[in-house]
Amino acid sequence: MLNENKKSQPGESPNLTLWSSKFGFLMAAIGSAVGLGNIWRFPYLAGQNGGGIFVLVYVLATLLVALPVLIAELMLGRAGRAGPVAAMRALIVQNGSSRVWTGIIGWGAMVAAVLLLSYYSVIGGWTLKYTFSAILGLFTHIDQSHSAHLFQEMVNNPWVLMAYHGLFILLSMLIVVGGVEKGIEKSAVIMMPLLFLVLAILVIYAATTPGFARGWHFLFDFNVKNFSMRAFLAAIGQAFFALSVGIGAMMTYGSYLTKSADVMAVSLKIALADTLVAILAGLAIFPIVFTYALAPTEGPGLTFVTLPIAFGQMTGGIFFGTAFFVLLVLAALTSSISVLETFVAFLAHHFNMGRFVATVVSGFVVWLLGLLTVFSFNILSSFHPLEFLGITGTFFNIIDFLVSNVFLLGVGLGIAVYAGWALTQQVVAGYLDVHERSIRFVLWRVCVRVIAPIGIVVAFVFECFLS
Ligand code: TRP
């Protein structure tokens, strides 16, 4: 069992593992939300999908769809006092709900968590490799084809990918093995302020470059002709992914939250910080891209192919390049530990493992599963496992699609419906510790019962059947 820190809270069992401070929890939860999705994915999606309109829809989707589900997920974790499976079992007993919910929310989240971490840590490995390359000055004076070649060379080599993927998981394990307070919280309190500092330095630098005005317009001007239904739904999907809901990680983090914490207020802070980081990342990246006359609509290669060219040309490029990739490492690492913790807490609870053993087992399983993603870029790059169903795509494409579009949205929908419809108004108001007639509670209920489910279902149907 996880009992590394025993602190009594009034009215609660003295054996609970809890965050030692609200600030620590906030940093850990913002760390979970702020990840590769904000710095790597958001800017290229905005770049491809109409700039300002995409940003606006993204912000609205965050507030109306993802935030209400985040509140529900943290709330369920705290009320069930455990990770997704055990929390749902406890809540079902407390409320006499159907056992189906443990399947949908609990097991769905666990499968999603393990699958997500398996490929997230491969990309986390890329960020480590690129940090070393930046420090060593390997980007100096490279051109487009040279940069593309550097990237290809990395992903073509399964040994290199395996090693960095392993190193990234090992770093996450070193933090998680320390426990909630001494590992996760302590590291988040250092890493998150550092992340904000590095981001601020990069934005300030970007503001001094000649491409700043163009970068600004690119990100904020309404470019209606690049916006489509597809872009609209991508914005909803991205809001969901960026806020880390639907994986059970927030449920696990919520289970360490004291009764006195204001879940609604804290969730709003997480959502605002998360959105702010995404926008600031765009403001750091696009001016640099325009200053060096590079393509802003490159897509996934924006971070790993386009930006290194700019770092290789600018004065102080080794410093700024290193800073940028360190930023990515920090963002990825604080996210991956929340997913790893979900797996570790699960093994500790259900298999009665100690934290050390649970961490080693989780890390190994995730590394092994990650090999499917590793090989998708090289030896299995032309293997399409679901071709017989008419689905083309490597293991990586399929796992990413399953996690981002099927599991995340499915579990998210389950959480919204369970919190909004299966539990009574009185029970949820009690879990959230707010007055049933307060404006924020009424607003949240409308979002979680109606707006969020509609948004999720529309995004889901479109992604799976119409795109
Ligand atoms: N929010 C993370 C990011 O922006 C990705 C993510 C999605 C995630 N779901 C998660 C991270 C669950 C941790 C836990 O990159």
Short mmCIF file of C-alpha atoms and ligand atoms in Angstrom, two decimals:
data_model
loop_
_atom_site.label_atom_id
_atom_site.label_comp_id
_atom_site.label_asym_id
_atom_site.label_seq_id
_atom_site.Cartn_x
_atom_site.Cartn_y
_atom_site.Cartn_z
CA MET A 1 0.00 0.00 0.00
CA LEU A 2 0.99 3.58 -0.51
CA ASN A 3 1.45 4.82 2.96
CA GLU A 4 4.62 6.82 2.80
CA ASN A 5 3.17 9.85 4.46
CA LYS A 6 0.61 9.61 7.14
CA LYS A 7 -1.17 12.78 8.00
CA SER A 8 -4.47 13.06 9.76
CA GLN A 9 -7.08 15.29 8.23
CA PRO A 10 -10.14 16.00 10.31
CA GLY A 11 -12.74 13.39 9.48
CA GLU A 12 -10.42 11.34 7.31
CA SER A 13 -8.48 8.15 7.82
CA PRO A 14 -4.98 8.74 9.13
CA ASN A 15 -3.54 6.33 6.56
CA LEU A 16 -4.26 8.51 3.55
CA THR A 17 -1.49 9.60 1.24
CA LEU A 18 -1.98 13.33 0.68
CA TRP A 19 -0.26 16.26 -0.99
CA SER A 20 1.68 18.23 1.60
CA SER A 21 0.57 21.62 0.25
CA LYS A 22 -1.96 23.15 -2.13
CA PHE A 23 0.84 24.73 -4.11
CA GLY A 24 2.50 21.35 -4.50
CA PHE A 25 -0.69 19.81 -5.81
CA LEU A 26 -1.27 22.74 -8.16
CA MET A 27 2.22 22.45 -9.62
CA ALA A 28 1.88 18.67 -10.05
CA ALA A 29 -1.54 18.98 -11.70
CA ILE A 30 -0.48 21.84 -13.98
CA GLY A 31 2.59 19.75 -14.74
CA SER A 32 0.37 16.87 -15.79
CA ALA A 33 -1.71 19.11 -18.04
CA VAL A 34 1.14 21.10 -19.56
CA GLY A 35 2.92 18.71 -21.86
CA LEU A 36 3.99 17.99 -25.39
CA GLY A 37 0.38 18.70 -26.32
CA ASN A 38 0.79 22.37 -25.43
CA ILE A 39 4.22 23.04 -26.83
CA TRP A 40 4.51 20.62 -29.71
CA ARG A 41 0.93 19.89 -30.84
CA PHE A 42 -1.02 23.08 -30.15
CA PRO A 43 1.19 25.45 -32.19
CA TYR A 44 1.20 23.25 -35.28
CA LEU A 45 -2.54 22.65 -35.07
CA ALA A 46 -3.17 26.38 -34.75
CA GLY A 47 -0.76 26.95 -37.63
CA GLN A 48 -2.64 24.58 -39.90
CA ASN A 49 -6.16 25.47 -38.85
CA GLY A 50 -6.77 29.15 -39.20
CA GLY A 51 -4.85 30.82 -36.34
CA GLY A 52 -7.11 33.06 -34.25
CA ILE A 53 -10.33 31.18 -34.86
CA PHE A 54 -8.71 27.93 -33.86
CA VAL A 55 -7.36 29.57 -30.69
CA LEU A 56 -10.79 30.97 -29.86
CA VAL A 57 -12.57 27.64 -30.35
CA TYR A 58 -9.84 25.93 -28.37
CA VAL A 59 -10.29 28.31 -25.43
CA LEU A 60 -14.08 27.88 -25.54
CA ALA A 61 -13.77 24.09 -25.75
CA THR A 62 -11.38 24.16 -22.81
CA LEU A 63 -13.80 26.16 -20.66
CA LEU A 64 -17.08 24.49 -21.69
CA VAL A 65 -16.07 20.91 -22.40
CA ALA A 66 -12.69 19.96 -20.93
CA LEU A 67 -12.79 22.01 -17.69
CA PRO A 68 -16.15 20.62 -16.49
CA VAL A 69 -14.83 17.09 -17.06
CA LEU A 70 -11.58 17.94 -15.25
CA ILE A 71 -13.61 19.12 -12.26
CA ALA A 72 -15.60 15.89 -12.34
CA GLU A 73 -12.50 13.73 -12.66
CA LEU A 74 -10.69 15.35 -9.72
CA MET A 75 -13.91 15.21 -7.72
CA LEU A 76 -14.45 11.49 -8.36
CA GLY A 77 -10.84 10.74 -7.45
CA ARG A 78 -11.09 12.61 -4.19
CA ALA A 79 -14.47 11.13 -3.29
CA GLY A 80 -13.35 7.58 -4.14
CA ARG A 81 -9.95 8.15 -2.55
CA ALA A 82 -8.12 6.02 -5.11
CA GLY A 83 -7.08 5.67 -8.74
CA PRO A 84 -9.71 5.05 -11.43
CA VAL A 85 -10.62 1.39 -10.84
CA ALA A 86 -10.66 1.39 -7.04
CA ALA A 87 -12.29 4.83 -6.88
CA MET A 88 -15.12 3.77 -9.15
CA ARG A 89 -15.66 0.60 -7.14
CA ALA A 90 -15.91 2.66 -3.95
CA LEU A 91 -18.25 5.21 -5.52
CA ILE A 92 -20.51 2.51 -6.90
CA VAL A 93 -20.91 1.04 -3.44
CA GLN A 94 -21.47 4.48 -1.90
CA ASN A 95 -24.10 5.45 -4.44
CA GLY A 96 -25.59 2.15 -5.55
CA SER A 97 -24.66 2.84 -9.17
CA SER A 98 -24.29 0.20 -11.87
CA ARG A 99 -21.03 -1.73 -12.07
CA VAL A 100 -20.78 -0.82 -15.73
CA TRP A 101 -19.17 2.44 -14.62
CA THR A 102 -16.12 0.67 -13.26
CA GLY A 103 -15.62 -0.84 -16.69
CA ILE A 104 -16.12 2.35 -18.67
CA ILE A 105 -14.36 4.84 -16.44
CA GLY A 106 -12.05 2.69 -14.33
CA TRP A 107 -10.71 0.10 -16.75
CA GLY A 108 -11.08 2.38 -19.75
CA ALA A 109 -8.85 4.94 -18.04
CA MET A 110 -6.25 2.35 -17.04
CA VAL A 111 -5.91 0.97 -20.57
CA ALA A 112 -5.72 4.50 -21.94
CA ALA A 113 -3.07 5.46 -19.39
CA VAL A 114 -0.76 2.57 -20.22
CA LEU A 115 -1.19 3.01 -23.98
CA LEU A 116 -0.66 6.77 -23.77
CA LEU A 117 2.50 6.44 -21.73
CA SER A 118 3.91 3.84 -24.11
CA TYR A 119 4.15 6.33 -26.97
CA TYR A 120 4.37 9.55 -24.97
CA SER A 121 7.64 8.34 -23.53
CA VAL A 122 9.04 7.59 -27.00
CA ILE A 123 8.46 11.20 -27.96
CA GLY A 124 9.77 12.21 -24.54
CA GLY A 125 12.92 10.34 -25.58
CA TRP A 126 13.17 12.51 -28.72
CA THR A 127 13.12 15.63 -26.54
CA LEU A 128 16.04 14.26 -24.50
CA LYS A 129 18.01 13.44 -27.63
CA TYR A 130 17.34 16.89 -29.09
CA THR A 131 18.45 18.55 -25.85
CA PHE A 132 21.81 16.83 -26.14
CA SER A 133 22.04 17.71 -29.83
CA ALA A 134 21.31 21.36 -29.03
CA ILE A 135 23.97 21.47 -26.30
CA LEU A 136 26.51 19.91 -28.64
CA GLY A 137 25.76 22.53 -31.30
CA LEU A 138 24.67 19.96 -33.87
CA PHE A 139 22.15 22.37 -35.38
CA THR A 140 24.70 25.01 -36.32
CA HIS A 141 24.06 26.15 -39.92
CA ILE A 142 21.93 23.19 -40.91
CA ASP A 143 19.47 23.66 -43.77
CA GLN A 144 16.03 22.13 -44.29
CA SER A 145 17.25 18.89 -45.84
CA HIS A 146 20.01 18.46 -43.29
CA SER A 147 17.54 19.01 -40.45
CA ALA A 148 15.06 16.55 -41.92
CA HIS A 149 17.94 14.13 -42.29
CA LEU A 150 18.94 14.49 -38.60
CA PHE A 151 15.38 13.67 -37.59
CA GLN A 152 15.10 10.73 -39.97
CA GLU A 153 18.44 9.40 -38.84
CA MET A 154 17.17 9.35 -35.26
CA VAL A 155 13.84 7.67 -35.91
CA ASN A 156 15.32 5.20 -38.40
CA ASN A 157 17.54 3.75 -35.72
CA PRO A 158 15.57 1.51 -33.36
CA TRP A 159 18.49 1.24 -30.92
CA VAL A 160 18.74 4.99 -30.47
CA LEU A 161 14.98 5.30 -29.99
CA MET A 162 14.89 2.41 -27.55
CA ALA A 163 17.70 3.89 -25.49
CA TYR A 164 16.20 7.38 -25.22
CA HIS A 165 12.72 5.98 -24.66
CA GLY A 166 14.22 3.90 -21.83
CA LEU A 167 16.10 6.87 -20.41
CA PHE A 168 12.94 8.95 -20.37
CA ILE A 169 11.00 6.23 -18.53
CA LEU A 170 13.87 5.79 -16.12
CA LEU A 171 13.79 9.49 -15.24
CA SER A 172 10.03 9.28 -14.65
CA MET A 173 10.55 6.19 -12.48
CA LEU A 174 13.20 7.94 -10.39
CA ILE A 175 10.66 10.61 -9.51
CA VAL A 176 7.64 8.37 -8.95
CA VAL A 177 9.53 5.88 -6.80
CA GLY A 178 10.07 8.68 -4.28
CA GLY A 179 6.35 8.78 -3.55
CA VAL A 180 3.65 11.40 -3.83
CA GLU A 181 5.09 14.00 -1.51
CA LYS A 182 8.82 13.39 -1.71
CA GLY A 183 8.95 12.41 -5.37
CA ILE A 184 6.16 13.93 -7.44
CA GLU A 185 5.34 17.00 -5.41
CA LYS A 186 8.92 17.92 -4.66
CA SER A 187 9.99 17.59 -8.28
CA ALA A 188 6.95 19.50 -9.58
CA VAL A 189 7.63 22.41 -7.25
CA ILE A 190 11.07 22.74 -8.86
CA MET A 191 10.31 21.76 -12.46
CA MET A 192 7.18 23.83 -13.06
CA PRO A 193 8.55 27.24 -12.00
CA LEU A 194 11.62 26.40 -14.09
CA LEU A 195 9.38 25.62 -17.05
CA PHE A 196 7.64 28.99 -16.72
CA LEU A 197 10.99 30.75 -16.45
CA VAL A 198 12.39 29.11 -19.58
CA LEU A 199 9.17 29.81 -21.47
CA ALA A 200 9.28 33.47 -20.41
CA ILE A 201 12.89 33.79 -21.60
CA LEU A 202 11.95 32.32 -24.98
CA VAL A 203 8.89 34.56 -25.42
CA ILE A 204 10.90 37.65 -24.50
CA TYR A 205 13.57 36.65 -26.99
CA ALA A 206 10.93 36.01 -29.66
CA ALA A 207 9.46 39.47 -29.00
CA THR A 208 12.78 41.05 -30.00
CA THR A 209 12.96 39.28 -33.36
CA PRO A 210 11.75 40.92 -36.59
CA GLY A 211 9.24 38.12 -37.13
CA PHE A 212 7.29 38.87 -33.95
CA ALA A 213 4.51 40.89 -35.57
CA ARG A 214 3.94 38.22 -38.20
CA GLY A 215 3.99 35.50 -35.59
CA TRP A 216 1.46 37.41 -33.54
CA HIS A 217 -0.87 37.91 -36.52
CA PHE A 218 -0.46 34.31 -37.56
CA LEU A 219 -1.57 33.10 -34.14
CA PHE A 220 -4.34 35.59 -33.47
CA ASP A 221 -5.77 36.82 -36.78
CA PHE A 222 -8.94 35.13 -37.87
CA ASN A 223 -8.05 33.21 -40.97
CA VAL A 224 -11.51 31.97 -41.85
CA LYS A 225 -10.61 30.14 -45.03
CA ASN A 226 -8.32 27.72 -43.20
CA PHE A 227 -10.99 26.98 -40.63
CA SER A 228 -13.39 24.12 -41.18
CA MET A 229 -15.57 21.66 -39.35
CA ARG A 230 -12.49 19.52 -39.11
CA ALA A 231 -10.56 22.31 -37.44
CA PHE A 232 -13.44 22.89 -35.06
CA LEU A 233 -13.39 19.28 -33.92
CA ALA A 234 -9.61 19.20 -33.77
CA ALA A 235 -9.88 22.10 -31.33
CA ILE A 236 -12.25 20.14 -29.06
CA GLY A 237 -10.01 17.08 -29.22
CA GLN A 238 -6.95 19.17 -28.47
CA ALA A 239 -8.64 20.87 -25.50
CA PHE A 240 -9.34 17.44 -24.07
CA PHE A 241 -5.88 16.09 -24.68
CA ALA A 242 -4.19 19.22 -23.37
CA LEU A 243 -6.05 19.19 -20.07
CA SER A 244 -5.12 15.54 -19.40
CA VAL A 245 -8.66 14.41 -18.76
CA GLY A 246 -10.01 10.95 -19.54
CA ILE A 247 -6.93 8.99 -18.49
CA GLY A 248 -7.48 8.69 -14.78
CA ALA A 249 -4.28 10.57 -13.98
CA MET A 250 -6.27 13.49 -12.64
CA MET A 251 -8.40 11.03 -10.70
CA THR A 252 -5.29 9.59 -9.11
CA TYR A 253 -3.94 13.07 -8.32
CA GLY A 254 -7.39 14.02 -6.99
CA SER A 255 -7.30 11.06 -4.62
CA TYR A 256 -4.41 12.71 -2.75
CA LEU A 257 -6.31 15.98 -2.35
CA THR A 258 -7.50 17.09 1.06
CA LYS A 259 -11.18 17.61 1.75
CA SER A 260 -10.59 21.29 2.29
CA ALA A 261 -9.32 21.93 -1.26
CA ASP A 262 -11.69 23.82 -3.56
CA VAL A 263 -11.79 21.48 -6.57
CA MET A 264 -13.59 23.95 -8.82
CA ALA A 265 -11.25 26.84 -8.17
CA VAL A 266 -8.19 24.67 -8.51
CA SER A 267 -9.42 23.19 -11.80
CA LEU A 268 -9.96 26.65 -13.23
CA LYS A 269 -6.39 27.56 -12.32
CA ILE A 270 -5.11 24.41 -14.02
CA ALA A 271 -7.12 25.16 -17.17
CA LEU A 272 -5.96 28.78 -17.32
CA ALA A 273 -2.31 27.90 -16.79
CA ASP A 274 -2.55 25.16 -19.39
CA THR A 275 -4.08 27.45 -22.00
CA LEU A 276 -1.64 30.23 -21.21
CA VAL A 277 1.32 27.92 -21.76
CA ALA A 278 -0.05 26.75 -25.11
CA ILE A 279 -0.51 30.33 -26.32
CA LEU A 280 2.88 31.45 -25.00
CA ALA A 281 4.51 28.47 -26.70
CA GLY A 282 2.95 29.64 -29.97
CA LEU A 283 4.23 33.15 -29.30
CA ALA A 284 7.72 31.80 -28.70
CA ILE A 285 7.77 29.58 -31.76
CA PHE A 286 6.13 31.45 -34.66
CA PRO A 287 8.16 34.69 -34.53
CA ILE A 288 11.31 32.60 -34.72
CA VAL A 289 9.89 30.58 -37.62
CA PHE A 290 9.01 33.78 -39.53
CA THR A 291 12.28 35.53 -38.72
CA TYR A 292 14.15 32.76 -40.49
CA ALA A 293 11.63 32.54 -43.33
CA LEU A 294 10.63 28.97 -42.49
CA ALA A 295 7.27 27.28 -43.01
CA PRO A 296 4.78 27.69 -40.14
CA THR A 297 2.44 24.98 -41.38
CA GLU A 298 4.91 22.13 -41.30
CA GLY A 299 2.73 20.07 -38.94
CA PRO A 300 4.32 17.62 -36.51
CA GLY A 301 7.79 18.46 -37.85
CA LEU A 302 7.50 22.08 -36.68
CA THR A 303 9.35 21.41 -33.44
CA PHE A 304 11.84 18.77 -34.47
CA VAL A 305 12.68 19.81 -38.03
CA THR A 306 11.83 23.48 -38.54
CA LEU A 307 12.93 25.02 -35.24
CA PRO A 308 16.43 23.47 -35.16
CA ILE A 309 17.16 25.27 -38.46
CA ALA A 310 16.34 28.59 -36.80
CA PHE A 311 18.41 27.76 -33.70
CA GLY A 312 21.32 26.88 -35.97
CA GLN A 313 21.28 30.33 -37.53
CA MET A 314 20.59 32.70 -34.64
CA THR A 315 23.19 34.29 -32.40
CA GLY A 316 23.07 32.48 -29.09
CA GLY A 317 21.33 29.60 -30.84
CA ILE A 318 22.98 27.00 -28.65
CA PHE A 319 21.56 28.69 -25.57
CA PHE A 320 18.06 29.25 -26.95
CA GLY A 321 17.93 25.86 -28.65
CA THR A 322 18.95 24.11 -25.46
CA ALA A 323 16.44 26.18 -23.47
CA PHE A 324 13.67 25.22 -25.87
CA PHE A 325 14.33 21.50 -25.71
CA VAL A 326 14.78 21.61 -21.94
CA LEU A 327 11.33 23.22 -21.88
CA LEU A 328 9.96 20.28 -23.83
CA VAL A 329 11.68 17.77 -21.54
CA LEU A 330 10.22 19.44 -18.43
CA ALA A 331 6.76 19.55 -19.98
CA ALA A 332 6.89 15.90 -21.04
CA LEU A 333 8.37 14.62 -17.80
CA THR A 334 5.84 16.26 -15.48
CA SER A 335 3.07 14.77 -17.63
CA SER A 336 4.54 11.31 -17.83
CA ILE A 337 4.97 11.03 -14.05
CA SER A 338 1.25 11.58 -13.56
CA VAL A 339 0.46 8.70 -15.89
CA LEU A 340 3.12 6.46 -14.39
CA GLU A 341 1.78 7.25 -10.92
CA THR A 342 -1.67 6.12 -12.08
CA PHE A 343 -0.22 2.77 -13.09
CA VAL A 344 1.91 2.47 -9.95
CA ALA A 345 -1.01 3.30 -7.63
CA PHE A 346 -3.10 0.74 -9.49
CA LEU A 347 -0.54 -2.05 -9.05
CA ALA A 348 0.11 -1.07 -5.44
CA HIS A 349 -3.58 -1.12 -4.61
CA HIS A 350 -4.75 -4.16 -6.53
CA PHE A 351 -1.70 -6.39 -6.32
CA ASN A 352 -0.50 -5.23 -2.97
CA MET A 353 2.92 -4.30 -4.31
CA GLY A 354 5.28 -1.92 -2.56
CA ARG A 355 6.01 1.32 -4.36
CA PHE A 356 9.44 0.23 -5.50
CA VAL A 357 8.28 -3.01 -7.07
CA ALA A 358 5.21 -1.36 -8.58
CA THR A 359 7.38 1.34 -10.16
CA VAL A 360 9.82 -1.16 -11.65
CA VAL A 361 7.01 -3.31 -13.04
CA SER A 362 5.13 -0.32 -14.50
CA GLY A 363 8.25 1.16 -16.06
CA PHE A 364 9.19 -2.13 -17.65
CA VAL A 365 5.71 -2.85 -19.02
CA VAL A 366 5.46 0.63 -20.50
CA TRP A 367 8.93 0.42 -22.03
CA LEU A 368 8.11 -2.95 -23.58
CA LEU A 369 4.82 -1.74 -25.00
CA GLY A 370 6.57 1.38 -26.26
CA LEU A 371 8.64 -0.81 -28.57
CA LEU A 372 5.59 -1.01 -30.84
CA THR A 373 5.89 2.76 -31.30
CA VAL A 374 9.67 2.62 -31.59
CA PHE A 375 9.48 0.06 -34.39
CA SER A 376 6.69 1.96 -36.16
CA PHE A 377 9.33 4.43 -37.34
CA ASN A 378 11.80 1.88 -38.66
CA ILE A 379 11.60 -1.90 -38.96
CA LEU A 380 7.78 -1.94 -38.88
CA SER A 381 7.23 1.34 -40.70
CA SER A 382 5.44 -0.31 -43.58
CA PHE A 383 3.53 -2.78 -41.44
CA HIS A 384 -0.12 -1.86 -41.08
CA PRO A 385 -1.54 -4.25 -38.46
CA LEU A 386 -5.18 -3.39 -39.16
CA GLU A 387 -4.95 -3.43 -42.92
CA PHE A 388 -7.40 -6.34 -43.07
CA LEU A 389 -10.00 -3.95 -41.65
CA GLY A 390 -9.17 -1.35 -44.26
CA ILE A 391 -7.28 0.79 -41.73
CA THR A 392 -3.85 1.89 -42.82
CA GLY A 393 -1.42 3.09 -40.20
CA THR A 394 1.49 1.88 -38.15
CA PHE A 395 1.18 0.66 -34.58
CA PHE A 396 2.05 4.20 -33.50
CA ASN A 397 -0.69 5.74 -35.65
CA ILE A 398 -3.22 3.25 -34.34
CA ILE A 399 -2.30 3.59 -30.67
CA ASP A 400 -2.28 7.38 -30.93
CA PHE A 401 -5.65 7.35 -32.67
CA LEU A 402 -7.13 4.94 -30.13
CA VAL A 403 -5.91 6.95 -27.16
CA SER A 404 -6.65 10.48 -28.40
CA ASN A 405 -9.93 9.79 -30.12
CA VAL A 406 -11.48 6.67 -28.69
CA PHE A 407 -10.33 6.22 -25.09
CA LEU A 408 -9.87 9.84 -24.08
CA LEU A 409 -13.24 10.87 -25.45
CA GLY A 410 -15.00 7.67 -24.34
CA VAL A 411 -13.75 7.82 -20.77
CA GLY A 412 -14.30 11.59 -20.70
CA LEU A 413 -17.89 11.07 -21.80
CA GLY A 414 -18.30 8.38 -19.16
CA ILE A 415 -17.03 10.74 -16.46
CA ALA A 416 -19.36 13.53 -17.61
CA VAL A 417 -22.41 11.28 -17.75
CA TYR A 418 -21.63 9.57 -14.45
CA ALA A 419 -21.05 12.84 -12.60
CA GLY A 420 -23.87 14.65 -14.38
CA TRP A 421 -26.61 12.05 -14.62
CA ALA A 422 -25.89 8.94 -12.53
CA LEU A 423 -25.05 10.84 -9.33
CA THR A 424 -27.67 13.05 -7.78
CA GLN A 425 -27.31 16.80 -7.56
CA GLN A 426 -27.11 16.57 -3.82
CA VAL A 427 -24.33 14.00 -3.86
CA VAL A 428 -22.12 15.89 -6.31
CA ALA A 429 -22.64 19.18 -4.50
CA GLY A 430 -21.49 17.36 -1.38
CA TYR A 431 -18.44 15.91 -3.15
CA LEU A 432 -17.51 19.33 -4.48
CA ASP A 433 -18.40 20.98 -1.20
CA VAL A 434 -20.35 23.80 -2.85
CA HIS A 435 -23.87 25.09 -2.44
CA GLU A 436 -26.39 23.53 -4.81
CA ARG A 437 -27.73 26.91 -5.82
CA SER A 438 -24.40 28.67 -6.29
CA ILE A 439 -23.88 30.03 -9.77
CA ARG A 440 -20.71 28.08 -10.42
CA PHE A 441 -22.35 24.82 -9.44
CA VAL A 442 -25.32 25.46 -11.72
CA LEU A 443 -23.00 26.40 -14.59
CA TRP A 444 -20.89 23.32 -14.04
CA ARG A 445 -23.94 21.05 -14.00
CA VAL A 446 -25.23 22.44 -17.29
CA CYS A 447 -21.81 21.94 -18.88
CA VAL A 448 -21.22 18.47 -17.54
CA ARG A 449 -24.74 17.21 -18.29
CA VAL A 450 -25.37 18.78 -21.67
CA ILE A 451 -22.65 20.84 -23.32
CA ALA A 452 -19.69 18.55 -22.64
CA PRO A 453 -21.44 15.32 -23.71
CA ILE A 454 -22.65 16.92 -26.94
CA GLY A 455 -19.21 18.34 -27.71
CA ILE A 456 -17.55 15.00 -26.99
CA VAL A 457 -20.00 12.91 -29.01
CA VAL A 458 -19.81 15.21 -32.03
CA ALA A 459 -15.99 15.21 -31.93
CA PHE A 460 -15.95 11.44 -31.48
CA VAL A 461 -18.36 10.62 -34.30
CA PHE A 462 -16.55 12.93 -36.65
CA GLU A 463 -13.09 11.59 -35.81
CA CYS A 464 -14.10 7.95 -36.07
CA PHE A 465 -16.56 7.88 -38.92
CA LEU A 466 -16.41 11.00 -41.02
CA SER A 467 -12.77 11.98 -41.26
N1 TRP B 1 -1.93 16.90 -21.40
C1 TRP B 1 -0.77 16.26 -21.93
C2 TRP B 1 -0.11 17.17 -22.91
O1 TRP B 1 -0.58 18.22 -23.16
C3 TRP B 1 -1.08 14.96 -22.60
C4 TRP B 1 -1.99 14.09 -21.85
C5 TRP B 1 -3.19 13.69 -22.24
C6 TRP B 1 -1.79 13.60 -20.57
N2 TRP B 1 -3.77 12.97 -21.27
C7 TRP B 1 -2.94 12.89 -20.24
C8 TRP B 1 -0.75 13.70 -19.68
C9 TRP B 1 -3.07 12.32 -19.01
C10 TRP B 1 -0.89 13.12 -18.46
C11 TRP B 1 -2.04 12.45 -18.11
O2 TRP B 1 0.87 16.82 -23.47
#
